[in-house]
Coordinates of C-alpha atoms in Angstrom, one line a residue:
M29 CA -13.4 -3.9 -40.8
G30 CA -12.7 -0.2 -40.9
A31 CA -11.6 2.0 -43.7
P32 CA -8.0 1.4 -44.9
S33 CA -5.4 3.8 -43.5
S34 CA -4.0 6.5 -45.7
D35 CA -0.4 6.0 -44.9
A36 CA 2.1 3.7 -46.7
R37 CA 0.6 0.7 -44.8
G38 CA -2.8 1.3 -46.3
A39 CA -1.9 -0.9 -49.3
L40 CA -1.4 -3.9 -47.0
P41 CA -4.2 -6.5 -47.1
L42 CA -5.2 -6.1 -43.4
A43 CA -5.0 -2.3 -43.2
G44 CA -8.0 -1.1 -41.2
C45 CA -8.4 -4.4 -39.3
T46 CA -8.2 -4.2 -35.5
V47 CA -7.0 -7.3 -33.6
I48 CA -7.2 -7.8 -29.8
E49 CA -4.5 -10.2 -28.7
L50 CA -5.2 -12.0 -25.4
G51 CA -2.0 -13.8 -26.0
H52 CA 1.2 -14.8 -24.2
S53 CA 4.3 -16.9 -24.7
V54 CA 4.8 -17.8 -28.4
A55 CA 1.9 -19.2 -30.4
A56 CA -0.7 -16.4 -30.2
P57 CA 1.8 -13.6 -30.2
F58 CA 3.5 -15.0 -33.4
A59 CA 0.0 -15.1 -35.0
G60 CA -0.5 -11.5 -33.9
Q61 CA 2.8 -10.4 -35.3
I62 CA 2.0 -12.0 -38.7
L63 CA -1.3 -10.0 -38.8
A64 CA 0.5 -6.8 -37.7
D65 CA 3.0 -7.2 -40.5
L66 CA 0.1 -7.5 -42.9
G67 CA -1.3 -4.2 -41.9
A68 CA -3.6 -4.9 -38.9
E69 CA -3.6 -2.8 -35.8
V70 CA -2.8 -5.3 -33.0
I71 CA -3.5 -4.4 -29.4
K72 CA -1.8 -6.8 -27.1
V73 CA -3.5 -7.1 -23.7
E74 CA -1.1 -7.9 -21.0
K75 CA -1.3 -8.5 -17.3
P76 CA 0.5 -6.0 -15.0
A77 CA 3.7 -8.1 -14.9
G78 CA 3.6 -8.4 -18.7
D79 CA 3.7 -11.4 -21.1
D80 CA 5.9 -14.1 -19.5
A81 CA 8.0 -14.0 -22.6
R82 CA 9.3 -10.5 -21.7
H83 CA 11.4 -12.2 -19.0
W84 CA 12.7 -15.2 -21.0
G85 CA 16.3 -14.1 -20.9
P86 CA 19.1 -13.3 -21.1
P87 CA 19.8 -12.0 -23.6
F88 CA 17.7 -8.8 -23.3
V89 CA 17.4 -6.0 -25.8
D90 CA 15.4 -2.8 -25.7
G91 CA 14.0 -3.6 -22.3
A92 CA 12.7 -7.1 -22.8
A93 CA 14.0 -10.6 -23.6
A94 CA 15.1 -11.2 -27.2
T95 CA 12.5 -13.9 -27.6
F96 CA 9.7 -11.4 -26.8
Q97 CA 11.2 -8.9 -29.3
A98 CA 11.3 -11.6 -32.0
I99 CA 7.5 -12.3 -32.0
N100 CA 5.8 -9.1 -30.9
R101 CA 6.8 -6.3 -33.2
G102 CA 4.3 -3.8 -34.6
K103 CA 1.8 -4.1 -31.7
R104 CA 0.5 -1.8 -29.0
S105 CA 0.6 -2.9 -25.3
L106 CA -2.4 -2.4 -23.1
V107 CA -2.1 -3.4 -19.4
L108 CA -5.4 -4.6 -17.9
E109 CA -6.2 -6.6 -14.8
L110 CA -9.2 -8.5 -16.2
R111 CA -10.6 -9.4 -12.8
K112 CA -11.0 -5.8 -11.9
P113 CA -14.5 -4.7 -13.1
E114 CA -13.3 -1.4 -14.5
D115 CA -10.6 -3.1 -16.6
F116 CA -13.0 -5.8 -17.7
A117 CA -15.5 -3.2 -18.8
R118 CA -12.8 -1.3 -20.7
L119 CA -11.8 -4.4 -22.6
N120 CA -15.3 -5.3 -23.5
A121 CA -16.0 -1.7 -24.7
L122 CA -12.9 -1.8 -26.8
I123 CA -13.9 -5.1 -28.4
D124 CA -17.5 -4.0 -29.1
A125 CA -16.5 -0.8 -30.6
R126 CA -13.4 -1.6 -32.6
A127 CA -12.4 -5.3 -32.8
D128 CA -12.5 -7.2 -36.0
V129 CA -10.6 -10.1 -34.5
V130 CA -10.0 -11.5 -31.0
L131 CA -7.1 -13.9 -30.7
Q132 CA -6.5 -15.8 -27.5
N133 CA -4.3 -18.5 -26.0
M134 CA -5.2 -18.2 -22.3
R135 CA -5.4 -21.2 -20.0
P136 CA -8.2 -23.7 -20.8
G137 CA -11.4 -22.5 -19.4
Q138 CA -10.1 -19.0 -18.5
V139 CA -11.9 -17.1 -21.2
E140 CA -15.2 -18.8 -20.3
A141 CA -14.7 -18.0 -16.7
L142 CA -14.0 -14.3 -17.6
K143 CA -17.0 -14.2 -20.1
L144 CA -14.5 -13.4 -22.9
D145 CA -15.3 -16.6 -24.9
A146 CA -16.4 -16.7 -28.5
A147 CA -20.0 -17.4 -27.7
T148 CA -20.3 -14.4 -25.4
L149 CA -18.5 -11.9 -27.5
R150 CA -20.0 -13.0 -30.8
G151 CA -23.5 -13.1 -29.2
R152 CA -23.1 -9.3 -29.0
K153 CA -21.1 -8.9 -32.2
P154 CA -21.8 -11.5 -34.8
A155 CA -19.2 -10.0 -37.3
L156 CA -16.4 -10.8 -34.9
V157 CA -13.7 -13.3 -35.9
Y158 CA -12.6 -15.2 -32.8
C159 CA -9.6 -17.5 -32.7
N160 CA -8.9 -20.0 -29.9
L161 CA -5.4 -21.2 -29.9
G162 CA -5.1 -24.0 -27.3
A163 CA -3.1 -27.0 -26.4
F164 CA -5.1 -30.1 -27.3
G165 CA -8.1 -28.7 -29.1
P166 CA -11.6 -27.9 -28.1
V167 CA -12.9 -31.4 -27.6
G168 CA -11.7 -34.8 -26.4
P169 CA -10.4 -36.2 -23.1
L170 CA -7.4 -33.8 -23.0
A171 CA -9.2 -30.6 -24.1
G172 CA -8.8 -29.1 -20.6
R173 CA -5.1 -29.7 -20.3
P174 CA -2.4 -27.0 -20.9
G175 CA 0.5 -27.7 -23.2
Y176 CA 3.8 -26.3 -24.5
D177 CA 6.0 -26.8 -27.5
P178 CA 8.3 -29.5 -26.2
L179 CA 5.3 -31.4 -24.7
M180 CA 3.6 -31.4 -28.1
Q181 CA 6.8 -32.4 -29.9
A182 CA 6.7 -35.4 -27.6
F183 CA 3.0 -36.2 -27.7
G184 CA 2.6 -35.6 -31.4
G185 CA 5.3 -38.0 -32.3
I186 CA 8.0 -35.6 -33.5
M187 CA 10.5 -36.6 -30.9
S188 CA 10.2 -40.2 -32.0
V189 CA 11.8 -39.4 -35.4
V190 CA 14.3 -36.7 -34.4
G191 CA 17.9 -37.5 -33.4
E192 CA 20.3 -40.3 -34.0
P193 CA 19.2 -43.9 -34.0
G194 CA 19.2 -45.3 -30.5
G195 CA 19.7 -41.8 -29.0
A196 CA 17.7 -40.0 -26.3
P197 CA 14.7 -37.9 -27.3
V198 CA 15.7 -34.7 -29.0
R199 CA 13.5 -31.6 -29.4
V200 CA 13.7 -29.7 -32.7
G201 CA 15.4 -26.5 -31.7
P202 CA 13.1 -23.9 -33.2
S203 CA 9.6 -23.8 -31.6
I204 CA 8.0 -25.4 -34.7
V205 CA 4.8 -26.3 -32.9
D206 CA 4.2 -22.9 -31.3
M207 CA 5.2 -21.0 -34.4
G208 CA 3.4 -23.4 -36.7
S209 CA 0.2 -23.0 -34.6
G210 CA 0.5 -19.2 -34.9
M211 CA 0.8 -19.6 -38.6
W212 CA -2.3 -21.8 -38.9
A213 CA -4.1 -19.3 -36.6
A214 CA -3.3 -16.4 -38.9
L215 CA -4.4 -18.4 -42.0
G216 CA -7.7 -19.3 -40.3
I217 CA -8.3 -15.7 -39.3
V218 CA -7.6 -14.4 -42.8
S219 CA -9.9 -17.0 -44.2
L220 CA -12.8 -16.0 -42.1
L221 CA -12.1 -12.3 -42.7
M222 CA -12.4 -13.1 -46.4
R223 CA -15.7 -15.0 -45.9
R224 CA -17.0 -12.1 -43.8
Q225 CA -16.6 -9.7 -46.7
A226 CA -19.2 -11.8 -48.6
T227 CA -21.6 -12.7 -45.7
G228 CA -21.1 -10.1 -43.0
E229 CA -20.7 -12.9 -40.5
G230 CA -17.6 -13.6 -38.5
G231 CA -16.8 -17.0 -37.1
V232 CA -14.6 -19.1 -34.8
V233 CA -11.2 -20.5 -35.6
D234 CA -9.9 -23.3 -33.4
V235 CA -6.2 -24.1 -33.6
S236 CA -4.2 -26.3 -31.2
L237 CA -0.6 -27.2 -30.6
F238 CA -1.4 -30.9 -30.8
E239 CA -3.1 -30.6 -34.2
T240 CA -0.1 -28.7 -35.5
A241 CA 2.4 -31.3 -34.2
A242 CA 0.3 -34.1 -35.7
C243 CA 0.1 -32.3 -39.0
W244 CA 3.9 -31.9 -39.2
M245 CA 4.0 -35.7 -39.0
T246 CA 1.8 -36.1 -42.1
M247 CA 4.4 -37.9 -44.3
Y248 CA 5.5 -40.2 -41.5
V249 CA 1.8 -41.1 -40.7
T250 CA 1.1 -41.9 -44.3
Q251 CA 4.3 -44.0 -44.6
F252 CA 3.3 -45.9 -41.5
L253 CA -0.3 -46.5 -42.6
A254 CA 0.9 -47.7 -46.0
G255 CA 3.8 -49.9 -44.9
G256 CA 3.0 -50.8 -41.4
Q257 CA 6.5 -50.0 -40.1
L258 CA 7.0 -47.5 -37.4
P259 CA 9.3 -44.6 -38.5
G260 CA 12.4 -44.1 -36.4
K261 CA 15.2 -41.7 -35.9
L262 CA 17.4 -41.2 -38.9
G263 CA 19.7 -38.4 -37.8
S264 CA 20.0 -35.9 -40.7
G265 CA 18.4 -38.5 -43.1
Q266 CA 15.0 -38.7 -44.7
A267 CA 12.6 -41.6 -44.5
G268 CA 12.1 -43.2 -47.9
I269 CA 14.9 -41.4 -49.7
V270 CA 18.6 -42.6 -49.9
P271 CA 21.1 -41.0 -50.1
Y272 CA 19.7 -37.9 -48.5
R273 CA 21.6 -36.7 -45.4
A274 CA 24.6 -34.9 -43.9
Y275 CA 28.2 -36.0 -44.0
R276 CA 31.2 -34.9 -42.0
T277 CA 33.9 -33.4 -44.2
R278 CA 37.4 -32.6 -43.4
D279 CA 36.4 -29.2 -41.9
G280 CA 32.6 -29.2 -41.4
D281 CA 29.3 -30.8 -42.3
L282 CA 27.6 -31.0 -45.7
V283 CA 24.1 -32.1 -46.6
V284 CA 23.8 -33.8 -50.0
A285 CA 20.3 -34.6 -51.5
A286 CA 20.8 -37.1 -54.3
G287 CA 17.1 -37.9 -54.3
N288 CA 16.7 -39.9 -57.5
D289 CA 18.5 -42.4 -59.7
K290 CA 20.0 -39.8 -62.0
L291 CA 21.4 -37.7 -59.1
F292 CA 22.7 -40.9 -57.5
R293 CA 24.7 -41.8 -60.6
A294 CA 26.1 -38.3 -60.8
L295 CA 27.1 -38.5 -57.1
C296 CA 28.9 -41.7 -57.7
E297 CA 30.9 -40.0 -60.5
V298 CA 31.7 -37.0 -58.2
V299 CA 33.0 -39.2 -55.4
G300 CA 35.1 -41.3 -57.8
H301 CA 33.1 -44.5 -57.6
P302 CA 30.9 -44.9 -60.7
E303 CA 30.7 -48.6 -60.0
W304 CA 28.4 -48.0 -57.0
A305 CA 25.7 -47.1 -59.4
Q306 CA 25.9 -50.6 -60.9
D307 CA 25.8 -52.3 -57.6
A308 CA 22.6 -54.3 -57.2
R309 CA 22.2 -53.1 -53.6
F310 CA 22.0 -49.5 -54.9
A311 CA 20.3 -50.0 -58.2
G312 CA 17.1 -48.0 -57.3
N313 CA 15.8 -46.0 -54.4
A314 CA 14.0 -48.9 -52.9
Q315 CA 17.2 -51.0 -52.9
R316 CA 19.2 -48.0 -51.5
V317 CA 16.7 -47.6 -48.7
G318 CA 17.0 -51.3 -47.8
N319 CA 20.8 -51.0 -47.8
A320 CA 21.2 -47.5 -46.4
A321 CA 23.7 -48.4 -43.7
A322 CA 26.1 -50.0 -46.2
L323 CA 25.8 -47.1 -48.7
Y324 CA 26.2 -44.4 -46.0
A325 CA 29.3 -46.0 -44.6
L326 CA 30.9 -45.9 -48.1
L327 CA 29.9 -42.2 -48.6
E328 CA 31.0 -41.1 -45.2
A329 CA 34.5 -42.4 -45.7
V330 CA 34.8 -40.5 -49.0
F331 CA 33.4 -37.2 -47.8
A332 CA 35.8 -37.1 -44.9
T333 CA 38.7 -36.8 -47.3
R334 CA 38.0 -33.2 -48.6
T335 CA 36.9 -29.9 -47.2
S336 CA 33.3 -28.7 -47.5
D337 CA 34.2 -26.1 -50.0
E338 CA 36.0 -28.6 -52.2
W339 CA 32.9 -30.9 -52.2
L340 CA 30.5 -28.0 -52.7
E341 CA 32.4 -26.9 -55.9
R342 CA 32.4 -30.5 -57.3
L343 CA 28.8 -31.2 -56.4
D344 CA 27.5 -27.8 -57.7
D345 CA 29.3 -28.5 -61.0
A346 CA 27.5 -31.8 -61.3
G347 CA 24.1 -30.3 -60.5
I348 CA 23.7 -32.2 -57.3
P349 CA 21.7 -30.4 -54.6
C350 CA 23.8 -29.7 -51.5
A351 CA 24.3 -27.2 -48.7
P352 CA 26.7 -26.6 -45.9
V353 CA 25.4 -26.9 -42.3
Q354 CA 25.6 -23.2 -41.3
D355 CA 25.3 -21.7 -37.9
V356 CA 23.2 -18.5 -37.3
R357 CA 26.1 -16.2 -37.9
Q358 CA 26.9 -17.8 -41.2
M359 CA 23.2 -17.9 -42.3
L360 CA 22.8 -14.2 -41.6
A361 CA 26.1 -13.2 -43.3
H362 CA 25.3 -15.2 -46.5
P363 CA 24.7 -13.1 -49.6
Q364 CA 21.5 -15.0 -50.3
T365 CA 20.0 -13.8 -47.0
E366 CA 21.1 -10.2 -47.8
A367 CA 19.7 -10.4 -51.3
L368 CA 16.3 -11.5 -50.1
G369 CA 16.1 -8.7 -47.5
L370 CA 15.0 -11.2 -44.8
M371 CA 16.4 -9.2 -42.0
Q372 CA 14.7 -5.8 -41.8
Q373 CA 15.4 -2.6 -39.9
V374 CA 12.5 -1.9 -37.7
P375 CA 11.8 1.7 -36.5
G376 CA 12.5 1.9 -32.8
S377 CA 14.4 -1.4 -32.6
S378 CA 18.1 -1.4 -31.9
I379 CA 18.5 -4.7 -33.8
P380 CA 17.1 -5.8 -37.2
L381 CA 14.3 -8.4 -37.0
M382 CA 13.4 -11.3 -39.2
G383 CA 10.7 -10.3 -41.7
L384 CA 7.8 -12.4 -43.0
P385 CA 9.0 -15.3 -45.2
F386 CA 7.0 -14.2 -48.2
S387 CA 6.6 -11.2 -50.5
L388 CA 3.4 -9.6 -52.0
D389 CA 3.8 -8.2 -55.5
G390 CA 7.5 -8.4 -55.1
Q391 CA 7.7 -6.6 -51.8
R392 CA 8.2 -8.1 -48.4
P393 CA 5.7 -6.5 -45.9
R394 CA 7.7 -4.1 -43.7
P395 CA 7.3 -4.3 -39.9
P396 CA 5.4 -1.2 -38.8
G397 CA 7.3 -0.7 -35.6
P398 CA 9.1 -2.3 -32.7
P399 CA 7.7 -4.6 -30.0
P400 CA 5.7 -2.5 -27.5
R401 CA 6.9 -1.3 -24.2
L402 CA 4.7 -2.8 -21.4
G403 CA 1.6 -0.6 -21.1
E404 CA 2.7 2.0 -23.5
M405 CA -0.8 2.3 -24.9
D406 CA -2.9 4.9 -23.0
S407 CA -6.3 3.8 -21.7
P408 CA -8.2 3.6 -25.0
T409 CA -11.4 5.4 -25.7
P410 CA -13.5 3.1 -27.9

């Protein structure tokens, strides 16, 4: 890792680190953006047509699809045709001279065919940290197959527990498998960079979409192994906790999380039915889980009688956790979002972008710049 930069970003933990991103679509680019926000110089290697995500629109903003802009800020774009000997040599020279990290999510077998795999590059440069971000992982009968977020939400079991009971399979809207894989990749990379400080050796991080999807199912898996019952779809509810879900009010939807006996008793008072807390069917959480349909029918009828704001005031006064179901506009306009500074003005971007969801020493890392224009980086001299 090189010397930290002397500008304002020099205080960031990855200042002086150079990352070569052989990434496209969502997972690897999101990992690269996390590293860029933490101070790394991220060089995004793109084919002449650019990352496919540049074209995933409309809407488009600042010359590329909004999706691309959301996960590629703070990088530099280098266009190379890797099957051309001169471009291949240029990339290898760049990696050998400057790279601390290589991050890739190319098609299975492609980096091996191009001689850009971990074994080849680390054979020349043992200090290199190399991250493979694949679909099904490096071993097993499906190791050579490609994969995408909705496929992994299906294959990993997520779709089996999302949606209303008896309904068709539903994909979780946000790309939780792609973005989660990018998050795990960044964590693995940072972990090996830390180890390298002590040993001088780099290493290999292997992350896959399937492993991420399976990991998001951790609680469901444990419940199944412990109880033997397959988890199913619960709408907005939560397996093992009742009452814990959304209700339709007179003018919207409201989630109420009365997750223990004390909160349930308070909820019964708020809705005007303290006797429900004495009902043997609802005496404890186990009983409420077993009689969830009956309890939810009672609560649904009551919540429909008032507006969301009326219920929010009553529930807040009683100390019962609750939240309105907000759309994107409402979430962005909420004073809590503004107070946290989640949306950040990015130099060179015509719209604000979502910052990292954490702060360091009380400061959220600031994005260093906008997503790159295709090929804006001049041919580098290592």
